PDB file of C-alpha atoms and ligand atoms in Angstrom:
ATOM      1  CA  MET A  27     -32.249 -16.046 -15.373  1.00 96.00           C
ATOM      2  CA  LYS A  28     -28.589 -15.841 -14.389  1.00 97.00           C
ATOM      3  CA  ILE A  29     -27.065 -16.402 -10.969  1.00 97.00           C
ATOM      4  CA  SER A  30     -23.460 -15.294 -10.508  1.00 96.00           C
ATOM      5  CA  ASN A  31     -20.856 -16.818  -8.208  1.00 96.00           C
ATOM      6  CA  LYS A  32     -20.955 -13.689  -6.061  1.00 95.00           C
ATOM      7  CA  ASP A  33     -22.688 -15.620  -3.291  1.00 96.00           C
ATOM      8  CA  VAL A  34     -21.172 -18.920  -2.262  1.00 97.00           C
ATOM      9  CA  PHE A  35     -21.369 -21.049   0.855  1.00 98.00           C
ATOM     10  CA  TYR A  36     -19.229 -23.776   2.407  1.00 97.00           C
ATOM     11  CA  ALA A  37     -21.805 -25.763   4.379  1.00 98.00           C
ATOM     12  CA  PHE A  38     -25.286 -26.942   3.404  1.00 98.00           C
ATOM     13  CA  SER A  39     -27.498 -25.870   6.295  1.00 98.00           C
ATOM     14  CA  PRO A  40     -31.161 -25.152   7.047  1.00 98.00           C
ATOM     15  CA  MET A  41     -29.901 -21.979   8.773  1.00 97.00           C
ATOM     16  CA  ASN A  42     -28.369 -20.536   5.601  1.00 97.00           C
ATOM     17  CA  LYS A  43     -29.940 -17.353   4.309  1.00 97.00           C
ATOM     18  CA  HIS A  44     -30.804 -17.627   0.650  1.00 96.00           C
ATOM     19  CA  THR A  45     -29.564 -15.022  -1.781  1.00 87.00           C
ATOM     20  CA  VAL A  46     -31.915 -15.593  -4.690  1.00 96.00           C
ATOM     21  CA  GLU A  47     -35.349 -17.083  -5.396  1.00 98.00           C
ATOM     22  CA  VAL A  48     -36.266 -19.050  -8.498  1.00 98.00           C
ATOM     23  CA  ASP A  49     -39.482 -20.320 -10.017  1.00 98.00           C
ATOM     24  CA  CYS A  50     -40.004 -23.919 -10.994  1.00 97.00           C
ATOM     25  CA  GLY A  51     -39.841 -24.770 -14.677  1.00 97.00           C
ATOM     26  CA  ARG A  52     -37.605 -21.879 -15.562  1.00 97.00           C
ATOM     27  CA  LYS A  53     -34.088 -22.241 -16.978  1.00 98.00           C
ATOM     28  CA  VAL A  54     -31.433 -20.842 -14.666  1.00 98.00           C
ATOM     29  CA  GLU A  55     -27.769 -20.349 -15.559  1.00 98.00           C
ATOM     30  CA  ILE A  56     -25.567 -20.657 -12.507  1.00 98.00           C
ATOM     31  CA  GLU A  57     -21.933 -19.601 -12.392  1.00 98.00           C
ATOM     32  CA  THR A  58     -19.632 -21.748 -10.260  1.00 98.00           C
ATOM     33  CA  TYR A  59     -16.035 -21.521  -9.103  1.00 97.00           C
ATOM     34  CA  ASP A  60     -13.775 -24.532  -9.327  1.00 96.00           C
ATOM     35  CA  CYS A  61     -13.221 -26.396  -6.054  1.00 96.00           C
ATOM     36  CA  PHE A  62     -10.217 -24.182  -5.194  1.00 94.00           C
ATOM     37  CA  SER A  63     -12.209 -20.956  -5.715  1.00 94.00           C
ATOM     38  CA  ASN A  64     -10.125 -20.475  -8.890  1.00 93.00           C
ATOM     39  CA  GLN A  65      -6.993 -19.905  -6.744  1.00 92.00           C
ATOM     40  CA  LEU A  66      -4.636 -22.180  -8.727  1.00 90.00           C
ATOM     41  CA  LYS A  67      -3.979 -20.386 -11.981  1.00 85.00           C
ATOM     42  CA  SER A  68      -0.503 -21.586 -12.891  1.00 81.00           C
ATOM     43  CA  GLN A  69       1.736 -24.611 -12.340  1.00 76.00           C
ATOM     44  CA  GLU A  70       3.847 -22.485 -10.025  1.00 75.00           C
ATOM     45  CA  ASP A  71       1.021 -21.389  -7.750  1.00 70.00           C
ATOM     46  CA  ASN A  72       1.980 -22.689  -4.380  1.00 72.00           C
ATOM     47  CA  PHE A  73      -0.439 -25.312  -3.166  1.00 77.00           C
ATOM     48  CA  ASP A  74       0.610 -24.517   0.414  1.00 77.00           C
ATOM     49  CA  ALA A  75      -0.518 -20.928  -0.076  1.00 78.00           C
ATOM     50  CA  LEU A  76      -4.083 -22.032  -0.812  1.00 85.00           C
ATOM     51  CA  ASP A  77      -6.714 -20.477   1.394  1.00 87.00           C
ATOM     52  CA  TRP A  78      -8.269 -23.666   2.743  1.00 83.00           C
ATOM     53  CA  ASN A  79     -11.301 -21.751   3.960  1.00 87.00           C
ATOM     54  CA  ARG A  80     -12.271 -21.362   0.328  1.00 92.00           C
ATOM     55  CA  ILE A  81     -12.351 -25.010  -0.755  1.00 93.00           C
ATOM     56  CA  ASN A  82     -15.454 -26.411  -2.450  1.00 96.00           C
ATOM     57  CA  PRO A  83     -17.565 -23.252  -2.729  1.00 98.00           C
ATOM     58  CA  ALA A  84     -21.170 -23.918  -3.738  1.00 98.00           C
ATOM     59  CA  THR A  85     -23.066 -21.123  -5.467  1.00 98.00           C
ATOM     60  CA  GLY A  86     -26.231 -20.221  -3.575  1.00 97.00           C
ATOM     61  CA  PRO A  87     -28.164 -20.922  -1.469  1.00 98.00           C
ATOM     62  CA  ILE A  88     -30.993 -20.799  -3.996  1.00 98.00           C
ATOM     63  CA  TRP A  89     -34.560 -20.736  -2.736  1.00 98.00           C
ATOM     64  CA  VAL A  90     -36.850 -22.796  -4.962  1.00 98.00           C
ATOM     65  CA  LYS A  91     -40.382 -21.448  -4.746  1.00 98.00           C
ATOM     66  CA  GLY A  92     -42.878 -23.988  -3.486  1.00 97.00           C
ATOM     67  CA  ALA A  93     -40.336 -26.462  -2.078  1.00 98.00           C
ATOM     68  CA  GLU A  94     -41.220 -27.508   1.460  1.00 98.00           C
ATOM     69  CA  PRO A  95     -39.987 -30.188   3.853  1.00 98.00           C
ATOM     70  CA  GLY A  96     -41.473 -33.512   2.800  1.00 97.00           C
ATOM     71  CA  ASP A  97     -41.302 -32.730  -0.927  1.00 97.00           C
ATOM     72  CA  LEU A  98     -38.783 -33.771  -3.546  1.00 98.00           C
ATOM     73  CA  LEU A  99     -36.703 -31.263  -5.441  1.00 98.00           C
ATOM     74  CA  LYS A 100     -36.235 -32.273  -9.073  1.00 98.00           C
ATOM     75  CA  VAL A 101     -33.233 -30.737 -10.833  1.00 98.00           C
ATOM     76  CA  HIS A 102     -32.683 -31.184 -14.546  1.00 98.00           C
ATOM     77  CA  ILE A 103     -29.230 -30.356 -15.923  1.00 98.00           C
ATOM     78  CA  HIS A 104     -29.512 -28.865 -19.394  1.00 98.00           C
ATOM     79  CA  GLU A 105     -25.973 -27.743 -20.052  1.00 98.00           C
ATOM     80  CA  ILE A 106     -22.515 -27.498 -18.483  1.00 98.00           C
ATOM     81  CA  GLU A 107     -20.264 -24.861 -20.073  1.00 98.00           C
ATOM     82  CA  ILE A 108     -16.609 -24.843 -19.164  1.00 97.00           C
ATOM     83  CA  GLY A 109     -13.596 -22.746 -20.117  1.00 92.00           C
ATOM     84  CA  ASP A 110     -10.330 -23.658 -21.809  1.00 95.00           C
ATOM     85  CA  LYS A 111      -8.299 -24.507 -18.698  1.00 96.00           C
ATOM     86  CA  GLY A 112      -8.550 -26.906 -15.782  1.00 97.00           C
ATOM     87  CA  VAL A 113      -6.396 -27.869 -12.821  1.00 96.00           C
ATOM     88  CA  VAL A 114      -5.618 -31.272 -11.333  1.00 96.00           C
ATOM     89  CA  VAL A 115      -3.560 -31.978  -8.225  1.00 94.00           C
ATOM     90  CA  ALA A 116      -1.987 -35.084  -6.702  1.00 95.00           C
ATOM     91  CA  GLY A 117       0.379 -35.658  -3.860  1.00 94.00           C
ATOM     92  CA  LYS A 118       1.410 -36.841  -0.476  1.00 94.00           C
ATOM     93  CA  GLY A 119      -1.484 -37.327   1.896  1.00 94.00           C
ATOM     94  CA  MET A 120      -4.077 -37.125  -0.843  1.00 95.00           C
ATOM     95  CA  GLY A 121      -6.437 -39.941  -1.680  1.00 96.00           C
ATOM     96  CA  VAL A 122      -5.685 -43.598  -2.279  1.00 97.00           C
ATOM     97  CA  LEU A 123      -2.055 -42.972  -3.312  1.00 97.00           C
ATOM     98  CA  ALA A 124      -1.389 -40.719  -0.311  1.00 96.00           C
ATOM     99  CA  GLU A 125       1.654 -42.705   0.828  1.00 97.00           C
ATOM    100  CA  GLU A 126       3.079 -43.393  -2.619  1.00 97.00           C
ATOM    101  CA  LEU A 127       3.796 -39.762  -3.485  1.00 96.00           C
ATOM    102  CA  ASP A 128       6.207 -37.125  -2.234  1.00 94.00           C
ATOM    103  CA  GLY A 129       5.153 -33.488  -2.228  1.00 91.00           C
ATOM    104  CA  ILE A 130       2.127 -32.076  -3.960  1.00 91.00           C
ATOM    105  CA  ARG A 131       2.029 -31.227  -7.678  1.00 92.00           C
ATOM    106  CA  THR A 132      -0.391 -29.094  -9.634  1.00 93.00           C
ATOM    107  CA  LYS A 133      -1.002 -29.443 -13.358  1.00 95.00           C
ATOM    108  CA  ILE A 134      -2.802 -26.849 -15.450  1.00 95.00           C
ATOM    109  CA  ILE A 135      -4.382 -28.503 -18.454  1.00 97.00           C
ATOM    110  CA  THR A 136      -5.581 -26.878 -21.675  1.00 97.00           C
ATOM    111  CA  ILE A 137      -9.052 -27.910 -22.797  1.00 98.00           C
ATOM    112  CA  THR A 138     -10.206 -27.855 -26.414  1.00 95.00           C
ATOM    113  CA  GLU A 139     -13.119 -29.340 -28.331  1.00 88.00           C
ATOM    114  CA  GLU A 140     -11.164 -32.573 -28.801  1.00 93.00           C
ATOM    115  CA  GLY A 141     -10.421 -33.002 -25.134  1.00 97.00           C
ATOM    116  CA  ALA A 142      -7.925 -32.115 -22.450  1.00 98.00           C
ATOM    117  CA  ASP A 143      -4.246 -32.004 -23.378  1.00 98.00           C
ATOM    118  CA  PHE A 144      -2.478 -33.937 -20.641  1.00 97.00           C
ATOM    119  CA  GLY A 145       0.863 -33.601 -22.480  1.00 95.00           C
ATOM    120  CA  GLN A 146       3.005 -36.369 -23.979  1.00 94.00           C
ATOM    121  CA  GLY A 147       0.502 -36.597 -26.819  1.00 95.00           C
ATOM    122  CA  ARG A 148      -2.308 -37.671 -24.502  1.00 97.00           C
ATOM    123  CA  ILE A 149      -5.636 -36.043 -25.333  1.00 98.00           C
ATOM    124  CA  ILE A 150      -8.286 -37.155 -22.835  1.00 98.00           C
ATOM    125  CA  PRO A 151     -11.943 -37.030 -23.894  1.00 98.00           C
ATOM    126  CA  LEU A 152     -14.057 -34.797 -21.683  1.00 98.00           C
ATOM    127  CA  ASN A 153     -16.798 -36.115 -19.403  1.00 97.00           C
ATOM    128  CA  LYS A 154     -18.121 -32.885 -17.925  1.00 98.00           C
ATOM    129  CA  MET A 155     -19.833 -33.455 -14.592  1.00 98.00           C
ATOM    130  CA  ILE A 156     -20.748 -31.786 -11.322  1.00 98.00           C
ATOM    131  CA  GLY A 157     -19.123 -32.762  -8.018  1.00 98.00           C
ATOM    132  CA  VAL A 158     -21.182 -30.774  -5.506  1.00 98.00           C
ATOM    133  CA  ILE A 159     -24.958 -30.477  -5.834  1.00 98.00           C
ATOM    134  CA  GLY A 160     -27.582 -30.632  -3.130  1.00 98.00           C
ATOM    135  CA  VAL A 161     -30.032 -29.109  -0.699  1.00 98.00           C
ATOM    136  CA  ALA A 162     -29.982 -28.177   2.992  1.00 98.00           C
ATOM    137  CA  PRO A 163     -30.018 -31.149   5.385  1.00 98.00           C
ATOM    138  CA  LYS A 164     -32.570 -31.350   8.172  1.00 97.00           C
ATOM    139  CA  GLU A 165     -30.498 -30.165  11.116  1.00 94.00           C
ATOM    140  CA  GLU A 166     -26.717 -30.066  11.485  1.00 96.00           C
ATOM    141  CA  PRO A 167     -24.828 -28.224   8.741  1.00 98.00           C
ATOM    142  CA  VAL A 168     -22.802 -30.452   6.412  1.00 98.00           C
ATOM    143  CA  ASN A 169     -19.679 -28.910   4.882  1.00 97.00           C
ATOM    144  CA  THR A 170     -19.542 -28.811   1.094  1.00 98.00           C
ATOM    145  CA  GLY A 171     -16.700 -31.357   1.050  1.00 97.00           C
ATOM    146  CA  THR A 172     -18.950 -34.086   2.428  1.00 98.00           C
ATOM    147  CA  PRO A 173     -21.701 -36.015   0.610  1.00 98.00           C
ATOM    148  CA  GLY A 174     -24.863 -37.415   2.199  1.00 98.00           C
ATOM    149  CA  ARG A 175     -28.597 -37.818   2.061  1.00 98.00           C
ATOM    150  CA  HIS A 176     -28.834 -34.136   1.121  1.00 98.00           C
ATOM    151  CA  GLY A 177     -26.486 -34.589  -1.874  1.00 98.00           C
ATOM    152  CA  GLY A 178     -23.372 -32.441  -1.520  1.00 98.00           C
ATOM    153  CA  ASN A 179     -19.940 -33.623  -2.629  1.00 98.00           C
ATOM    154  CA  MET A 180     -21.096 -36.869  -4.257  1.00 98.00           C
ATOM    155  CA  ASP A 181     -18.572 -36.695  -7.117  1.00 98.00           C
ATOM    156  CA  ASN A 182     -20.793 -38.871  -9.290  1.00 98.00           C
ATOM    157  CA  LYS A 183     -19.823 -38.713 -12.949  1.00 98.00           C
ATOM    158  CA  MET A 184     -23.420 -39.418 -13.974  1.00 98.00           C
ATOM    159  CA  VAL A 185     -24.301 -35.909 -12.754  1.00 98.00           C
ATOM    160  CA  THR A 186     -23.941 -34.472 -16.215  1.00 98.00           C
ATOM    161  CA  GLU A 187     -25.867 -32.871 -19.075  1.00 98.00           C
ATOM    162  CA  GLY A 188     -29.224 -34.551 -19.543  1.00 98.00           C
ATOM    163  CA  ALA A 189     -29.388 -35.965 -16.022  1.00 98.00           C
ATOM    164  CA  THR A 190     -32.276 -35.333 -13.643  1.00 98.00           C
ATOM    165  CA  LEU A 191     -31.651 -35.486  -9.911  1.00 98.00           C
ATOM    166  CA  TYR A 192     -34.109 -35.861  -7.053  1.00 98.00           C
ATOM    167  CA  PHE A 193     -33.365 -34.690  -3.517  1.00 98.00           C
ATOM    168  CA  PRO A 194     -35.462 -34.987  -0.354  1.00 98.00           C
ATOM    169  CA  VAL A 195     -36.326 -31.422   0.747  1.00 98.00           C
ATOM    170  CA  GLU A 196     -35.701 -30.748   4.450  1.00 98.00           C
ATOM    171  CA  ALA A 197     -35.794 -26.950   4.602  1.00 98.00           C
ATOM    172  CA  GLU A 198     -38.249 -24.379   3.331  1.00 98.00           C
ATOM    173  CA  GLY A 199     -37.174 -23.372  -0.197  1.00 98.00           C
ATOM    174  CA  ALA A 200     -34.777 -26.361  -0.353  1.00 98.00           C
ATOM    175  CA  LEU A 201     -31.729 -23.989  -0.182  1.00 98.00           C
ATOM    176  CA  PHE A 202     -30.063 -25.509  -3.207  1.00 98.00           C
ATOM    177  CA  GLY A 203     -26.349 -25.156  -3.966  1.00 98.00           C
ATOM    178  CA  ILE A 204     -24.006 -26.287  -6.726  1.00 98.00           C
ATOM    179  CA  GLY A 205     -20.273 -26.195  -7.506  1.00 98.00           C
ATOM    180  CA  ASP A 206     -17.118 -28.245  -8.075  1.00 98.00           C
ATOM    181  CA  ALA A 207     -17.519 -28.945 -11.788  1.00 98.00           C
ATOM    182  CA  HIS A 208     -15.075 -31.319 -13.445  1.00 98.00           C
ATOM    183  CA  ALA A 209     -14.110 -31.484 -17.128  1.00 98.00           C
ATOM    184  CA  ILE A 210     -12.974 -35.060 -16.524  1.00 98.00           C
ATOM    185  CA  MET A 211     -13.124 -37.481 -13.604  1.00 98.00           C
ATOM    186  CA  GLY A 212     -12.768 -41.224 -13.280  1.00 98.00           C
ATOM    187  CA  ASP A 213     -14.879 -43.341 -10.952  1.00 98.00           C
ATOM    188  CA  GLY A 214     -13.289 -43.192  -7.508  1.00 98.00           C
ATOM    189  CA  GLU A 215     -11.552 -39.832  -7.977  1.00 98.00           C
ATOM    190  CA  ILE A 216      -8.608 -41.661  -6.411  1.00 98.00           C
ATOM    191  CA  GLY A 217      -6.241 -38.686  -6.238  1.00 97.00           C
ATOM    192  CA  VAL A 218      -8.863 -36.373  -4.619  1.00 96.00           C
ATOM    193  CA  SER A 219      -9.100 -34.145  -7.668  1.00 96.00           C
ATOM    194  CA  GLY A 220     -10.818 -34.282 -11.030  1.00 98.00           C
ATOM    195  CA  LEU A 221      -9.932 -31.862 -13.800  1.00 98.00           C
ATOM    196  CA  GLU A 222     -11.295 -28.949 -11.771  1.00 98.00           C
ATOM    197  CA  VAL A 223     -12.978 -26.150 -13.734  1.00 98.00           C
ATOM    198  CA  PRO A 224     -15.155 -23.096 -13.204  1.00 98.00           C
ATOM    199  CA  ALA A 225     -18.462 -23.538 -15.047  1.00 98.00           C
ATOM    200  CA  LYS A 226     -21.760 -22.106 -16.129  1.00 98.00           C
ATOM    201  CA  ILE A 227     -24.447 -24.657 -15.457  1.00 98.00           C
ATOM    202  CA  THR A 228     -27.928 -24.350 -16.924  1.00 98.00           C
ATOM    203  CA  LEU A 229     -30.616 -26.217 -15.041  1.00 98.00           C
ATOM    204  CA  SER A 230     -34.261 -26.067 -14.120  1.00 98.00           C
ATOM    205  CA  PHE A 231     -36.146 -27.024 -10.968  1.00 98.00           C
ATOM    206  CA  ASP A 232     -39.405 -28.717 -10.210  1.00 98.00           C
ATOM    207  CA  VAL A 233     -41.046 -29.685  -6.949  1.00 97.00           C
ATOM    208  CA  ILE A 234     -42.812 -33.000  -6.420  1.00 97.00           C
ATOM    209  CA  LYS A 235     -45.142 -32.569  -3.480  1.00 96.00           C
ATOM    210  CA  ASN A 236     -45.301 -34.969  -0.557  1.00 95.00           C
ATOM    211  CA  GLN A 237     -42.883 -37.614  -1.746  1.00 94.00           C
ATOM    212  CA  SER A 238     -39.958 -39.052   0.099  1.00 93.00           C
ATOM    213  CA  ILE A 239     -36.815 -40.936  -0.859  1.00 96.00           C
ATOM    214  CA  PRO A 240     -34.077 -41.937   1.601  1.00 97.00           C
ATOM    215  CA  MET A 241     -31.215 -40.584  -0.547  1.00 98.00           C
ATOM    216  CA  PRO A 242     -30.630 -38.696  -3.788  1.00 98.00           C
ATOM    217  CA  MET A 243     -31.687 -40.396  -7.011  1.00 98.00           C
ATOM    218  CA  LEU A 244     -30.706 -39.783 -10.617  1.00 98.00           C
ATOM    219  CA  GLU A 245     -32.557 -40.425 -13.835  1.00 98.00           C
ATOM    220  CA  ASN A 246     -31.287 -40.197 -17.393  1.00 98.00           C
ATOM    221  CA  GLU A 247     -32.362 -41.598 -20.765  1.00 97.00           C
ATOM    222  CA  GLU A 248     -31.091 -45.079 -19.984  1.00 97.00           C
ATOM    223  CA  SER A 249     -31.362 -45.615 -16.261  1.00 98.00           C
ATOM    224  CA  TRP A 250     -32.526 -44.875 -12.748  1.00 98.00           C
ATOM    225  CA  SER A 251     -29.977 -44.842  -9.949  1.00 98.00           C
ATOM    226  CA  VAL A 252     -29.728 -44.201  -6.236  1.00 98.00           C
ATOM    227  CA  ILE A 253     -26.682 -42.418  -4.785  1.00 98.00           C
ATOM    228  CA  ALA A 254     -25.576 -43.691  -1.388  1.00 98.00           C
ATOM    229  CA  SER A 255     -22.929 -42.075   0.836  1.00 98.00           C
ATOM    230  CA  GLU A 256     -21.725 -43.792   4.027  1.00 98.00           C
ATOM    231  CA  GLU A 257     -18.613 -44.124   6.208  1.00 98.00           C
ATOM    232  CA  THR A 258     -17.366 -47.027   4.106  1.00 98.00           C
ATOM    233  CA  VAL A 259     -17.919 -48.267   0.560  1.00 98.00           C
ATOM    234  CA  ASP A 260     -19.304 -51.513   2.034  1.00 98.00           C
ATOM    235  CA  GLU A 261     -21.950 -49.640   3.991  1.00 98.00           C
ATOM    236  CA  ALA A 262     -22.829 -47.517   0.957  1.00 98.00           C
ATOM    237  CA  ILE A 263     -23.277 -50.722  -1.072  1.00 98.00           C
ATOM    238  CA  GLN A 264     -25.724 -51.952   1.580  1.00 98.00           C
ATOM    239  CA  SER A 265     -27.819 -48.815   1.887  1.00 98.00           C
ATOM    240  CA  GLY A 266     -27.792 -48.061  -1.855  1.00 98.00           C
ATOM    241  CA  THR A 267     -28.823 -51.557  -2.880  1.00 98.00           C
ATOM    242  CA  LYS A 268     -31.625 -51.630  -0.315  1.00 98.00           C
ATOM    243  CA  ALA A 269     -32.861 -48.200  -1.383  1.00 98.00           C
ATOM    244  CA  MET A 270     -33.056 -49.360  -5.015  1.00 98.00           C
ATOM    245  CA  PHE A 271     -34.868 -52.554  -3.939  1.00 98.00           C
ATOM    246  CA  HIS A 272     -37.542 -50.527  -2.137  1.00 97.00           C
ATOM    247  CA  PHE A 273     -37.829 -48.071  -5.021  1.00 97.00           C
ATOM    248  CA  LEU A 274     -38.401 -50.890  -7.523  1.00 96.00           C
ATOM    249  CA  LYS A 275     -40.860 -52.589  -5.165  1.00 95.00           C
ATOM    250  CA  SER A 276     -42.934 -49.425  -5.080  1.00 94.00           C
ATOM    251  CA  LYS A 277     -42.862 -49.006  -8.869  1.00 94.00           C
ATOM    252  CA  LEU A 278     -42.954 -52.473 -10.444  1.00 94.00           C
ATOM    253  CA  ASP A 279     -45.487 -55.258  -9.967  1.00 91.00           C
ATOM    254  CA  LEU A 280     -42.956 -57.899  -9.053  1.00 95.00           C
ATOM    255  CA  LYS A 281     -42.554 -60.315  -6.188  1.00 97.00           C
ATOM    256  CA  ASP A 282     -39.681 -59.448  -3.830  1.00 98.00           C
ATOM    257  CA  HIS A 283     -37.514 -62.335  -4.969  1.00 98.00           C
ATOM    258  CA  GLU A 284     -38.033 -61.390  -8.582  1.00 97.00           C
ATOM    259  CA  THR A 285     -37.033 -57.815  -7.828  1.00 97.00           C
ATOM    260  CA  ALA A 286     -33.822 -59.087  -6.217  1.00 98.00           C
ATOM    261  CA  MET A 287     -33.189 -61.371  -9.193  1.00 98.00           C
ATOM    262  CA  LEU A 288     -33.713 -58.558 -11.665  1.00 97.00           C
ATOM    263  CA  MET A 289     -31.346 -56.340  -9.686  1.00 98.00           C
ATOM    264  CA  SER A 290     -28.768 -59.094  -9.547  1.00 98.00           C
ATOM    265  CA  LEU A 291     -28.967 -59.713 -13.284  1.00 98.00           C
ATOM    266  CA  THR A 292     -29.183 -56.178 -14.639  1.00 98.00           C
ATOM    267  CA  GLY A 293     -28.294 -53.686 -11.894  1.00 98.00           C
ATOM    268  CA  ASN A 294     -24.808 -52.234 -11.657  1.00 98.00           C
ATOM    269  CA  LEU A 295     -23.172 -51.179  -8.430  1.00 98.00           C
ATOM    270  CA  GLU A 296     -20.655 -48.501  -9.314  1.00 98.00           C
ATOM    271  CA  ILE A 297     -18.251 -46.352  -7.352  1.00 98.00           C
ATOM    272  CA  CYS A 298     -18.646 -42.578  -7.416  1.00 98.00           C
ATOM    273  CA  GLN A 299     -15.816 -41.562  -5.095  1.00 98.00           C
ATOM    274  CA  VAL A 300     -13.690 -43.096  -2.335  1.00 98.00           C
ATOM    275  CA  VAL A 301     -11.773 -40.023  -1.113  1.00 97.00           C
ATOM    276  CA  ASP A 302     -14.295 -37.752   0.611  1.00 96.00           C
ATOM    277  CA  PRO A 303     -15.232 -37.961   4.332  1.00 96.00           C
ATOM    278  CA  LEU A 304     -18.090 -40.320   3.356  1.00 98.00           C
ATOM    279  CA  LYS A 305     -17.718 -42.704   0.402  1.00 98.00           C
ATOM    280  CA  THR A 306     -20.278 -42.712  -2.414  1.00 98.00           C
ATOM    281  CA  VAL A 307     -21.600 -45.499  -4.613  1.00 98.00           C
ATOM    282  CA  ARG A 308     -24.501 -45.668  -7.042  1.00 98.00           C
ATOM    283  CA  PHE A 309     -26.820 -48.522  -7.886  1.00 98.00           C
ATOM    284  CA  VAL A 310     -27.849 -48.196 -11.529  1.00 98.00           C
ATOM    285  CA  MET A 311     -30.861 -49.975 -13.033  1.00 98.00           C
ATOM    286  CA  PRO A 312     -31.494 -49.902 -16.796  1.00 98.00           C
ATOM    287  CA  LYS A 313     -34.856 -48.486 -17.857  1.00 97.00           C
ATOM    288  CA  SER A 314     -35.069 -51.040 -20.661  1.00 96.00           C
ATOM    289  CA  ILE A 315     -35.842 -53.777 -18.151  1.00 94.00           C
ATOM    290  CA  MET A 316     -38.647 -51.935 -16.360  1.00 91.00           C
ATOM    291  CA  LYS A 317     -41.236 -52.576 -19.051  1.00 87.00           C
ATOM    292  CA  LYS A 318     -43.176 -49.455 -18.224  1.00 87.00           C
ATOM    293  CA  ARG A 319     -42.528 -45.784 -17.807  1.00 91.00           C
ATOM    294  CA  ILE A 320     -41.526 -45.078 -14.247  1.00 91.00           C
ATOM    295  CA  THR A 321     -41.985 -41.600 -12.849  1.00 92.00           C
ATOM    296  CA  MET A 322     -41.048 -40.220  -9.504  1.00 90.00           C
ATOM    297  CA  GLY A 323     -44.042 -39.551  -7.335  1.00 75.00           C
ATOM    298  CA  SER A 324     -47.590 -40.162  -8.393  1.00 58.00           C
ATOM    299  CA  GLN A 325     -47.800 -37.265 -10.800  1.00 44.00           C
ATOM    300  CA  VAL A 326     -48.927 -37.921 -14.353  1.00 42.00           C
ATOM    301  CA  GLU A 327     -46.371 -36.486 -16.754  1.00 39.00           C
TER     302      GLU A 327
HETATM  303 CA1  LIG B 423     -15.569 -33.061  -5.242  1.00 68.39          CA
HETATM  304 ZN1  LIG B 424     -13.708 -31.302  -7.640  1.00 68.39          ZN
END
C-alpha cells in the first residue's frame, strides 16, 4: 500500500480527520516532504521567502485499524529511501550557535551511495533517520515542530531502518503522522537542521491492546530505549531515567537497587535534540544485559 504526501498536517491532534486507513501487519510506503515542504531547491533560494506555514509537514493522519485509547501503537521501520539531494541551513537566531552567526545560509548537498558531498573533499557517511513521527495527543493539538509524549519532532537518530517504536494511543485510530527525514544528523541537531530530505518510508503497524507507557519507546536489535521530551535537558534526563527504571522493574526480576545499579553500569543517557521547543533525550539499555527476551505488553510473540 502506498500513501502519497498529498495530505499533510502541521499539528498532531485528536480532532484531525484522517485521510487513509491501514490494516495492522501490512507494509505501507509513505511519501514525506522534507521539513521545508521541499521549498529550498537551490543555494540561492531565499530563506526569507520561505512559507513558514509549511514547516515540518507530517504525512497523514493515518488511521490504524483497531487502535484505541489505552493501547500501544507499534511501528516498525523497514526502509527509508531518499533522493540524491538534501538541504542544510544554519544562521543567526538558529540553535545553539544562534549568536555566533550572521545571516542565514543554505547549502544544497549531493547524496550518493558513498555519502553526502559536503565539499572540500568531505564525504559524510549517511545515517538516515526520521525526525517527526507520532500519534495524536489526548487533548490539545501539538504542532509538528514540538516533541512530547505523543512522539512528534523527537529528532532521535535511532529512529531509523530496523527500529520499532511504541507510542501510547490517545485517539481512536491513533492518527499517525510522519515526516522530516534526515540523510544525516548528529546528536543535538545543534544548528536546527539535519541534512533535510524528502523520503519514502516503508513501515508496518501493530496494536498492543491495553498497555500503557508514559512516553515513546524504541527497540532495535541491540537495545531498548525510552524517549523523553521536557522543557529542559535536565528534566528530560529525570523523566527518561525514571521511565526506564519502571520499565525494567516491570520486566526483570531484580530488586530496585539492582535495577538502578544495572542502569548506572550499562545504560546510556544520550541527547536526541536540544533545539526544539521541548528538548529530547533517550535512555538506552543494552538487550545483552537483560538475560531474557523482553517484549512489550504481555503478548507471546
Ligand atoms: Ca526535526
Ligand atoms: Zn528536520
